[in-house]
mmCIF file with all atom_site columns, C-alpha atoms in Angstrom:
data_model
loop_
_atom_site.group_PDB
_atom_site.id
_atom_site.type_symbol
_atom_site.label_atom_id
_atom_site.label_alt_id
_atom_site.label_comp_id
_atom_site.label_asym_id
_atom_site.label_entity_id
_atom_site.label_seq_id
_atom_site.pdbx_PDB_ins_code
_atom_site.Cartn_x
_atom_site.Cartn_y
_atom_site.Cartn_z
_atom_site.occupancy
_atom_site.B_iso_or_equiv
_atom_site.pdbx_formal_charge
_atom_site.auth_seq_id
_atom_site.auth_comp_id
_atom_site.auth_asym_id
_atom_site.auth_atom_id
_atom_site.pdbx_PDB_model_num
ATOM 1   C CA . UNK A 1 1   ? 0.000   0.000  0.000   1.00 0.00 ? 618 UNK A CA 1
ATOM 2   C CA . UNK A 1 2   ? 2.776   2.177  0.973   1.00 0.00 ? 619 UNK A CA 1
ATOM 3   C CA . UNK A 1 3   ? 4.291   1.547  -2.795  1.00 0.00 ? 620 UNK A CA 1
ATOM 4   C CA . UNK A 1 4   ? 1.239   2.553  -4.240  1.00 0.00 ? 621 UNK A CA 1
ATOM 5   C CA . UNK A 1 5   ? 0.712   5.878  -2.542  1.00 0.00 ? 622 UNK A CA 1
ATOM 6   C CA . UNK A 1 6   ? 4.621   6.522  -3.172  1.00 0.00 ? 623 UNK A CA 1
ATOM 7   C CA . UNK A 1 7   ? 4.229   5.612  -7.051  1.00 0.00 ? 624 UNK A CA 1
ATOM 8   C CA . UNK A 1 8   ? 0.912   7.902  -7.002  1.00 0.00 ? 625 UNK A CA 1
ATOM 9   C CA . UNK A 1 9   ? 2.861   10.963 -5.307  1.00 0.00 ? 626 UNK A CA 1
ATOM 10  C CA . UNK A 1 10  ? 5.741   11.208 -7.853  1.00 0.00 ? 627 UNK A CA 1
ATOM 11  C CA . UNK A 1 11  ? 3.515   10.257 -11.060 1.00 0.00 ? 628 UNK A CA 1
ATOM 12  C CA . UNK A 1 12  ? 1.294   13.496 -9.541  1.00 0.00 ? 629 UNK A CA 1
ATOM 13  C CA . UNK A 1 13  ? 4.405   15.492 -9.022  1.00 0.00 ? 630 UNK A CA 1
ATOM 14  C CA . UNK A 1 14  ? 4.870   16.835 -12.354 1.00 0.00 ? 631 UNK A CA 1
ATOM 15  C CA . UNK A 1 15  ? 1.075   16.955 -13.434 1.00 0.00 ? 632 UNK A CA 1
ATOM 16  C CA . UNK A 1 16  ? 0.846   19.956 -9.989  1.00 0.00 ? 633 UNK A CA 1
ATOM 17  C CA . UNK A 1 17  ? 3.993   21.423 -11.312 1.00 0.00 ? 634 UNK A CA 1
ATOM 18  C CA . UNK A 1 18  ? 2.631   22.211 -14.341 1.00 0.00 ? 635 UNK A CA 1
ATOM 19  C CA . UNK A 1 19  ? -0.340  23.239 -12.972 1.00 0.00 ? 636 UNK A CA 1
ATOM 20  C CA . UNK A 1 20  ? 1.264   25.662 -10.357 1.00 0.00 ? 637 UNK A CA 1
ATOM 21  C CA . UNK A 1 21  ? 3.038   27.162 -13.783 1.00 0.00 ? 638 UNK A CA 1
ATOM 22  C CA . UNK A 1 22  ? 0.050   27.272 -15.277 1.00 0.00 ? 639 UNK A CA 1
ATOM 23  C CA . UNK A 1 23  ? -1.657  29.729 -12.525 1.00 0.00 ? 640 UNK A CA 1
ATOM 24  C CA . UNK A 1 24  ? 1.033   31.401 -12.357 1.00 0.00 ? 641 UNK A CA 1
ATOM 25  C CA . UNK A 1 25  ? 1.395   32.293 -15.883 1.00 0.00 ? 642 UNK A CA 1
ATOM 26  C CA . UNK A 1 26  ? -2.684  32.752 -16.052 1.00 0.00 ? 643 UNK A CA 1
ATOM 27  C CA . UNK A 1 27  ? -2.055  35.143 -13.252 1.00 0.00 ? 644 UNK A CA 1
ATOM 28  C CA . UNK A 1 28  ? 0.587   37.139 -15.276 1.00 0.00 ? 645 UNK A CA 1
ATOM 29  C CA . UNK A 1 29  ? -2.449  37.756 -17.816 1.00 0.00 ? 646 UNK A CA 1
ATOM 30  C CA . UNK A 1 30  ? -4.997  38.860 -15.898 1.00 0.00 ? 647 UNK A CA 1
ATOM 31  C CA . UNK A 1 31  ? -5.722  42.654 -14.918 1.00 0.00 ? 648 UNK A CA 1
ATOM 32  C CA . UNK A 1 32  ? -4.217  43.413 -11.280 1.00 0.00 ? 649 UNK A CA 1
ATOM 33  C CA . UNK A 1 33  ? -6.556  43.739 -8.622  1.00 0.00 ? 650 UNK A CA 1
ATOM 34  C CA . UNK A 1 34  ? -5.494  47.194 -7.808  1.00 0.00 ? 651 UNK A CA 1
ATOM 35  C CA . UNK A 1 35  ? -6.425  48.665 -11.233 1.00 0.00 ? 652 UNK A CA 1
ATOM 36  C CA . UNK A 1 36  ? -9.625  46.503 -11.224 1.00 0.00 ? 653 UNK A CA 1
ATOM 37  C CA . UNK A 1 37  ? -10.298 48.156 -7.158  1.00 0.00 ? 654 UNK A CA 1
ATOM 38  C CA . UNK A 1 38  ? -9.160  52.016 -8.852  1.00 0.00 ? 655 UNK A CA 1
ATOM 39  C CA . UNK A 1 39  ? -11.697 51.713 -11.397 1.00 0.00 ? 656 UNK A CA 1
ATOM 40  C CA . UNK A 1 40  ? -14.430 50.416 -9.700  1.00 0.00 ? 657 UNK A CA 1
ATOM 41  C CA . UNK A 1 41  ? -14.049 53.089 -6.938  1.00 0.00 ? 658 UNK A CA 1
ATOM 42  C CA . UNK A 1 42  ? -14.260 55.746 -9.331  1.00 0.00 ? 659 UNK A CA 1
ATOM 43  C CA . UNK A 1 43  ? -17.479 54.371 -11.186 1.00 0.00 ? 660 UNK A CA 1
ATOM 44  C CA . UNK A 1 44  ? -19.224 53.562 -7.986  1.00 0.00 ? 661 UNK A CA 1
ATOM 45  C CA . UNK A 1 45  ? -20.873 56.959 -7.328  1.00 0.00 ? 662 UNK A CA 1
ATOM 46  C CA . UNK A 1 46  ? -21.911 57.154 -11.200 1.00 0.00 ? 663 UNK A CA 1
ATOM 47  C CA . UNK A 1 47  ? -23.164 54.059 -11.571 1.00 0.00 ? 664 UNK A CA 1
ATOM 48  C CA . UNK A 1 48  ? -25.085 53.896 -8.256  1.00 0.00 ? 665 UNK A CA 1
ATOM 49  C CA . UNK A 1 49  ? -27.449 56.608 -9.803  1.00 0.00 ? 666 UNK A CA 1
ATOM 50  C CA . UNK A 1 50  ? -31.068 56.089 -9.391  1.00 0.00 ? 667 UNK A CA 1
ATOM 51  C CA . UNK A 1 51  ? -31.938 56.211 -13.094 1.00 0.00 ? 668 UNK A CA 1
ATOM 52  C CA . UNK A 1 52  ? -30.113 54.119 -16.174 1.00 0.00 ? 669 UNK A CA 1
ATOM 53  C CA . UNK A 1 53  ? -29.660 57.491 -18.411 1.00 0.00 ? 670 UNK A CA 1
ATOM 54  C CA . UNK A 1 54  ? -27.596 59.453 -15.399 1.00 0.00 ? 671 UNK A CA 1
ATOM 55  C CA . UNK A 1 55  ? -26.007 56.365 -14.767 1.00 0.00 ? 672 UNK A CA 1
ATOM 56  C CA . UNK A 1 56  ? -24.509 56.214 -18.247 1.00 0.00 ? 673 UNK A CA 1
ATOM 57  C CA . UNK A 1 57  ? -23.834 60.035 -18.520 1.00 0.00 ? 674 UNK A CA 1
ATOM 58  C CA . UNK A 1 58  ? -22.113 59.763 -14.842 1.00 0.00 ? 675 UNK A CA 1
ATOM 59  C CA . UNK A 1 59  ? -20.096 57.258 -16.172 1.00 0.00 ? 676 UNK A CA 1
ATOM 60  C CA . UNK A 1 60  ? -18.866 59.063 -19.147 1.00 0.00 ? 677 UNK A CA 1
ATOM 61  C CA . UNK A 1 61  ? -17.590 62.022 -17.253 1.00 0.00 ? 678 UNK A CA 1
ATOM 62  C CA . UNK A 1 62  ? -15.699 59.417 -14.910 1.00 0.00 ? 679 UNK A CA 1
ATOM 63  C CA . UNK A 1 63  ? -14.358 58.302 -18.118 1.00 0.00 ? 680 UNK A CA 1
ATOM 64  C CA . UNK A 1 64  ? -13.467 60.663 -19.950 1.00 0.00 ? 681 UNK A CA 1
ATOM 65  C CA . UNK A 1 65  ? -11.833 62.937 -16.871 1.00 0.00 ? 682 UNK A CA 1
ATOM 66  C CA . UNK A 1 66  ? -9.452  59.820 -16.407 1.00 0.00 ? 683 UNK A CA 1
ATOM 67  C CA . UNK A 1 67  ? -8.390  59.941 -19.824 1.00 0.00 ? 684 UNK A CA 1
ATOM 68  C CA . UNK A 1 68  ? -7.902  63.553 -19.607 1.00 0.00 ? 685 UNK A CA 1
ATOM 69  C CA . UNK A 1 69  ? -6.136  63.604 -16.517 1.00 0.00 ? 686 UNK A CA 1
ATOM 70  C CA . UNK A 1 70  ? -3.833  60.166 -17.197 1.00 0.00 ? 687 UNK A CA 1
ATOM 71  C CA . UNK A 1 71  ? -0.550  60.086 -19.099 1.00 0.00 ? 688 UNK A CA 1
ATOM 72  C CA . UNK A 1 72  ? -1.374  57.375 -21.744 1.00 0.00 ? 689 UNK A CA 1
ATOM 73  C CA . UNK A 1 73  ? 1.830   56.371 -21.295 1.00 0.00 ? 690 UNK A CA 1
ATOM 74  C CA . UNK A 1 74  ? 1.768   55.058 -17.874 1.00 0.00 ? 691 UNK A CA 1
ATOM 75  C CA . UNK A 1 75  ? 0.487   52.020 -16.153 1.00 0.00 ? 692 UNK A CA 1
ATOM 76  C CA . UNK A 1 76  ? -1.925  54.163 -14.480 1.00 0.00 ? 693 UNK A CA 1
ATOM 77  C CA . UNK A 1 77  ? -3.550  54.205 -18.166 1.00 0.00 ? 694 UNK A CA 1
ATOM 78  C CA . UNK A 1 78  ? -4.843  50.844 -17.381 1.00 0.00 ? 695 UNK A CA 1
ATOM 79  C CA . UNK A 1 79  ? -7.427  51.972 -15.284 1.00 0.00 ? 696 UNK A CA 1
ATOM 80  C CA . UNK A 1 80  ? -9.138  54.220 -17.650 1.00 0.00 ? 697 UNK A CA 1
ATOM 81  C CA . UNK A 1 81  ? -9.401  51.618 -19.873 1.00 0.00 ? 698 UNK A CA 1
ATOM 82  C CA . UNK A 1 82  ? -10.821 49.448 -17.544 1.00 0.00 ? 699 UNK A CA 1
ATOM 83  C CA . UNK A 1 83  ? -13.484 52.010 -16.713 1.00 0.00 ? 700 UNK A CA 1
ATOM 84  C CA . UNK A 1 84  ? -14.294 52.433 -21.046 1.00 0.00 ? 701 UNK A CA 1
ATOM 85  C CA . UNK A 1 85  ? -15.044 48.318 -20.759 1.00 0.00 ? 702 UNK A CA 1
ATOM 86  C CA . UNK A 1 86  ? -17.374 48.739 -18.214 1.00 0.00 ? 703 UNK A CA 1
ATOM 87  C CA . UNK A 1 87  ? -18.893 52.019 -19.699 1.00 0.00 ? 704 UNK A CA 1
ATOM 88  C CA . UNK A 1 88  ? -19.045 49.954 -23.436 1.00 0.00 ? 705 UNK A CA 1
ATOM 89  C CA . UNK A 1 89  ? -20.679 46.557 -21.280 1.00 0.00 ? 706 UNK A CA 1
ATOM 90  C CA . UNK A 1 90  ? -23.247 49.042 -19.375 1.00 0.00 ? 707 UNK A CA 1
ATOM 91  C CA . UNK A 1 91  ? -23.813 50.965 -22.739 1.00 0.00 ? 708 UNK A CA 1
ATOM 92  C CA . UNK A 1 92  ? -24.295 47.682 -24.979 1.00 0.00 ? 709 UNK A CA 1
ATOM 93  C CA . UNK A 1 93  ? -26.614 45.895 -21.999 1.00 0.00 ? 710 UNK A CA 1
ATOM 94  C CA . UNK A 1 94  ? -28.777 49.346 -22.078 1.00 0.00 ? 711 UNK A CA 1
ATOM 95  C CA . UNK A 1 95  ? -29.501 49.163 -26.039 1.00 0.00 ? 712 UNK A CA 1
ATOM 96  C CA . UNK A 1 96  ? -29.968 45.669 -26.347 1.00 0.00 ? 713 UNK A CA 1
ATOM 97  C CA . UNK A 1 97  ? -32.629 45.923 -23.997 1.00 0.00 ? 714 UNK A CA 1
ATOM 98  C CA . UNK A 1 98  ? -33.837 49.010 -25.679 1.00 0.00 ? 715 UNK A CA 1
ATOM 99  C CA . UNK A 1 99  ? -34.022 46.720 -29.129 1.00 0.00 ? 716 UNK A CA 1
ATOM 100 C CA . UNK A 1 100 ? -35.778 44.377 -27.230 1.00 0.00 ? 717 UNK A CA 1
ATOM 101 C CA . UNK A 1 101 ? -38.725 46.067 -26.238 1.00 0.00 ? 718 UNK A CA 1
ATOM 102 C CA . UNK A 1 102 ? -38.557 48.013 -29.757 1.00 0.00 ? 719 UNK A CA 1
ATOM 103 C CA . UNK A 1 103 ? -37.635 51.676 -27.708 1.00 0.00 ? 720 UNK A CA 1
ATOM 104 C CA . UNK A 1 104 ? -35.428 54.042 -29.179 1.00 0.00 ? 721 UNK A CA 1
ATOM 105 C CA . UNK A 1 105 ? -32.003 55.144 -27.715 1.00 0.00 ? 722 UNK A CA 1
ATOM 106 C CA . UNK A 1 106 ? -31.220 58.072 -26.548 1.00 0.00 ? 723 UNK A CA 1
ATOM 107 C CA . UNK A 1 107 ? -27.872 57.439 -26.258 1.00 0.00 ? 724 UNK A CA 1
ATOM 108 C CA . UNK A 1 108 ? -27.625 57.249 -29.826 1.00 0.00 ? 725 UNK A CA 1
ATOM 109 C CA . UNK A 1 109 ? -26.347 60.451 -30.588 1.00 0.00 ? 726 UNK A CA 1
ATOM 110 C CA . UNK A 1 110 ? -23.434 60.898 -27.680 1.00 0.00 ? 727 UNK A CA 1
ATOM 111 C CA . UNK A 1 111 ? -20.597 60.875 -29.756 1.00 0.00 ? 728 UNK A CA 1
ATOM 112 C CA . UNK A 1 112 ? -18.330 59.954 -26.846 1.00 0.00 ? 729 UNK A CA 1
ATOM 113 C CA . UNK A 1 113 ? -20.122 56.185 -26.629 1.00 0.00 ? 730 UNK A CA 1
ATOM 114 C CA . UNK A 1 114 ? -21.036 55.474 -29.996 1.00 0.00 ? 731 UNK A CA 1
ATOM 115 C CA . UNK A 1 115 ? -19.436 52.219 -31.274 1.00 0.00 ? 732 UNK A CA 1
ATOM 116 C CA . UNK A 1 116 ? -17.181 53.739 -33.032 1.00 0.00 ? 733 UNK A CA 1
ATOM 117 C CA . UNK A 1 117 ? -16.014 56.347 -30.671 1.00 0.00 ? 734 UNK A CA 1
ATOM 118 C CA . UNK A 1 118 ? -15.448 53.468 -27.895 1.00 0.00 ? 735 UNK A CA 1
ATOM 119 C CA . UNK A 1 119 ? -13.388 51.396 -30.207 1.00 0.00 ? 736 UNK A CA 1
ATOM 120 C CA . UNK A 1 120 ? -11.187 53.846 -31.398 1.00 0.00 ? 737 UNK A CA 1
ATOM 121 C CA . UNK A 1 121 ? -10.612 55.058 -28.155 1.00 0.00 ? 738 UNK A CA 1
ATOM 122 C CA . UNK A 1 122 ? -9.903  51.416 -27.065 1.00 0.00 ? 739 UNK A CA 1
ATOM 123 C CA . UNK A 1 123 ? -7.397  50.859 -30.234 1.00 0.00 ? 740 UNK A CA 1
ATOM 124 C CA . UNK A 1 124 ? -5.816  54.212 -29.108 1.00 0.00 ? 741 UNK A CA 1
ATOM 125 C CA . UNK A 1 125 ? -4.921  53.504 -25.604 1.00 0.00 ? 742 UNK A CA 1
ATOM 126 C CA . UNK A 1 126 ? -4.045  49.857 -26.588 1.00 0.00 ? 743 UNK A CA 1
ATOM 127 C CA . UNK A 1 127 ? -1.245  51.418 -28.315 1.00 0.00 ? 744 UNK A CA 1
ATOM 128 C CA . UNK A 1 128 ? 0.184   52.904 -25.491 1.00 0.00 ? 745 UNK A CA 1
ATOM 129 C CA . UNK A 1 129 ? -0.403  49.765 -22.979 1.00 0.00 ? 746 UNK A CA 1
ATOM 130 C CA . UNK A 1 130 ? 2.309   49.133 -21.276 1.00 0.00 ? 747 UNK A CA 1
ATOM 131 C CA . UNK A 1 131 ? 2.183   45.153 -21.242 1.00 0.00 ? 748 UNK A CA 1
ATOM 132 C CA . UNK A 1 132 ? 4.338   44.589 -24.481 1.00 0.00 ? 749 UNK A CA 1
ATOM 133 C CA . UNK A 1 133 ? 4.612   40.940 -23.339 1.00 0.00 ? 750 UNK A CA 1
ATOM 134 C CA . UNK A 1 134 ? 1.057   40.096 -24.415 1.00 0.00 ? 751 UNK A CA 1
ATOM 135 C CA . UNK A 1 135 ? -0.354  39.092 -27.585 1.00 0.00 ? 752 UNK A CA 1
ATOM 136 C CA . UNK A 1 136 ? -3.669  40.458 -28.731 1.00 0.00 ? 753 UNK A CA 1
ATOM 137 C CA . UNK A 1 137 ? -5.784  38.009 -27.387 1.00 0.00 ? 754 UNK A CA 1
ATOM 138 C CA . UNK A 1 138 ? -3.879  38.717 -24.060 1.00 0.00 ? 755 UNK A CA 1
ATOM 139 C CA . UNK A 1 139 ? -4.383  42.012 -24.007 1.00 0.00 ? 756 UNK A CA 1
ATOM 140 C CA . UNK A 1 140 ? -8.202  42.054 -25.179 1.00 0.00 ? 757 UNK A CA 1
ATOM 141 C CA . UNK A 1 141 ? -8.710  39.707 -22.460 1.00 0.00 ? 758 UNK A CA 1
ATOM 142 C CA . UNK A 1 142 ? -6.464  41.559 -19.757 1.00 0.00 ? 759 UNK A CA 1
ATOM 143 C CA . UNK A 1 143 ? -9.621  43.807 -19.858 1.00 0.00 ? 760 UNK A CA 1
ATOM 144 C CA . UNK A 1 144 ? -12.179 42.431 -20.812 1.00 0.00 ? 761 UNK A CA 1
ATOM 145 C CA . UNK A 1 145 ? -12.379 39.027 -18.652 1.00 0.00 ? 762 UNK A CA 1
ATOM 146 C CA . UNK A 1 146 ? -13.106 40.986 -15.421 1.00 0.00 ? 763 UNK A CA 1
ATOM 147 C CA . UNK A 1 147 ? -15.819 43.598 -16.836 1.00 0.00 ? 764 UNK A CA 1
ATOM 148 C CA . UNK A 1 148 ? -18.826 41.588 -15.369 1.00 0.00 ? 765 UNK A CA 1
ATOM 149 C CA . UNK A 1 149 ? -17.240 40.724 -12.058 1.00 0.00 ? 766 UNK A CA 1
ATOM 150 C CA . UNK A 1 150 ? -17.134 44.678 -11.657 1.00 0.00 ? 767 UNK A CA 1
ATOM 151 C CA . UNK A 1 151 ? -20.925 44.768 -12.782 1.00 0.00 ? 768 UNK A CA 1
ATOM 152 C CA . UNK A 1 152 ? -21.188 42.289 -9.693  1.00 0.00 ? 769 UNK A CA 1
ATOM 153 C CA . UNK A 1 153 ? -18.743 44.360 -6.942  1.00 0.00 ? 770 UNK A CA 1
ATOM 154 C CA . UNK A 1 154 ? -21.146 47.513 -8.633  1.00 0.00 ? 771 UNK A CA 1
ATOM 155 C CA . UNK A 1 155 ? -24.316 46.337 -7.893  1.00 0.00 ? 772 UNK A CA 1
ATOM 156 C CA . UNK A 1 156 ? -23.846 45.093 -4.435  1.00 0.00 ? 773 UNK A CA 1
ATOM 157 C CA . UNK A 1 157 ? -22.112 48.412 -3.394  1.00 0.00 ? 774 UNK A CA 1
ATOM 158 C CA . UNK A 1 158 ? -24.931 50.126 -5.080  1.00 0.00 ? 775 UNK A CA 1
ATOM 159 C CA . UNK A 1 159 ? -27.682 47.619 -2.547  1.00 0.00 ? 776 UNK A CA 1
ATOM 160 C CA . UNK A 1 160 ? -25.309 48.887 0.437   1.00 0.00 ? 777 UNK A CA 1
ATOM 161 C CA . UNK A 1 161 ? -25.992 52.660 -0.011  1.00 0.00 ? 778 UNK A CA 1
#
């Protein structure tokens, strides 16, 4: 019995190894949680507004005064970008559900979240990222994987106030 449990340990050995590496490296992709805590701080006041419209046009003055006030060159950068994928996930949520019930959106003409405007902005600061050590994929992801865990962290801040 003790043979068995011995041979069971080392054939195991390398199969956790790899998997340690593995988290490790997944961790080296993912957005830190200090950038994802800075950017959900700053949108919590905006999007804890009582009404969906001043909840989107709270959000784009959070926005767009962190890209105003952040050197795109700096790490710091990240967190404005984190805020625009939240903005674009609360913005694309809103109209679906606006298509849904056949309404019309008045966000439609806000030049600062049309689809365009959003993705060039994104393309723009992706320039200027400061992760050169991911690929695309990496870097879309780096962002975008932890937008609707901040919708989550949102809304129960928003049920505490």
């Amino acid at each position: 019995m003790k043979k068995l449990i011995l041979t069971l340990a080392l054939l195991s050995a390398p199969v956790v190894a790899h998997a340690q590496e593995q988290k490790v490296k997944d961790a080296s992709t993912q957005l830190p949680q200090k950038i994802f805590d800075a950017a959900v701080n700053a949108l919590t006041p905006a999007y804890c507004s009582l009404d969906i419209s001043s909840r989107i046009s709270k959000s784009i003055d959070v926005v767009r005064d962190c890209y105003n006030n952040t050197d795109a060159s700096t790490p710091e950068n990240d967190i404005c970008v984190f805020e625009d994928q939240i903005l674009k996930a609360l913005v694309d949520t809103y109209r679906y559900r606006l298509e849904q019930i056949g309404d019309d959106d008045p966000t439609a003409g806000i030049k600062f979240i049309s689809t365009d405007s959003i993705a060039t902005r994104y393309a723009n600061k992706m320039r200027d990222f400061h992760r050169k050590d991911l690929n695309f994929d990496q870097s879309f992801k780096y962002f975008h994987d932890r937008v609707y865990e901040a919708f989550d962290v949102l809304n129960e801040r928003c049920k505490k106030t």
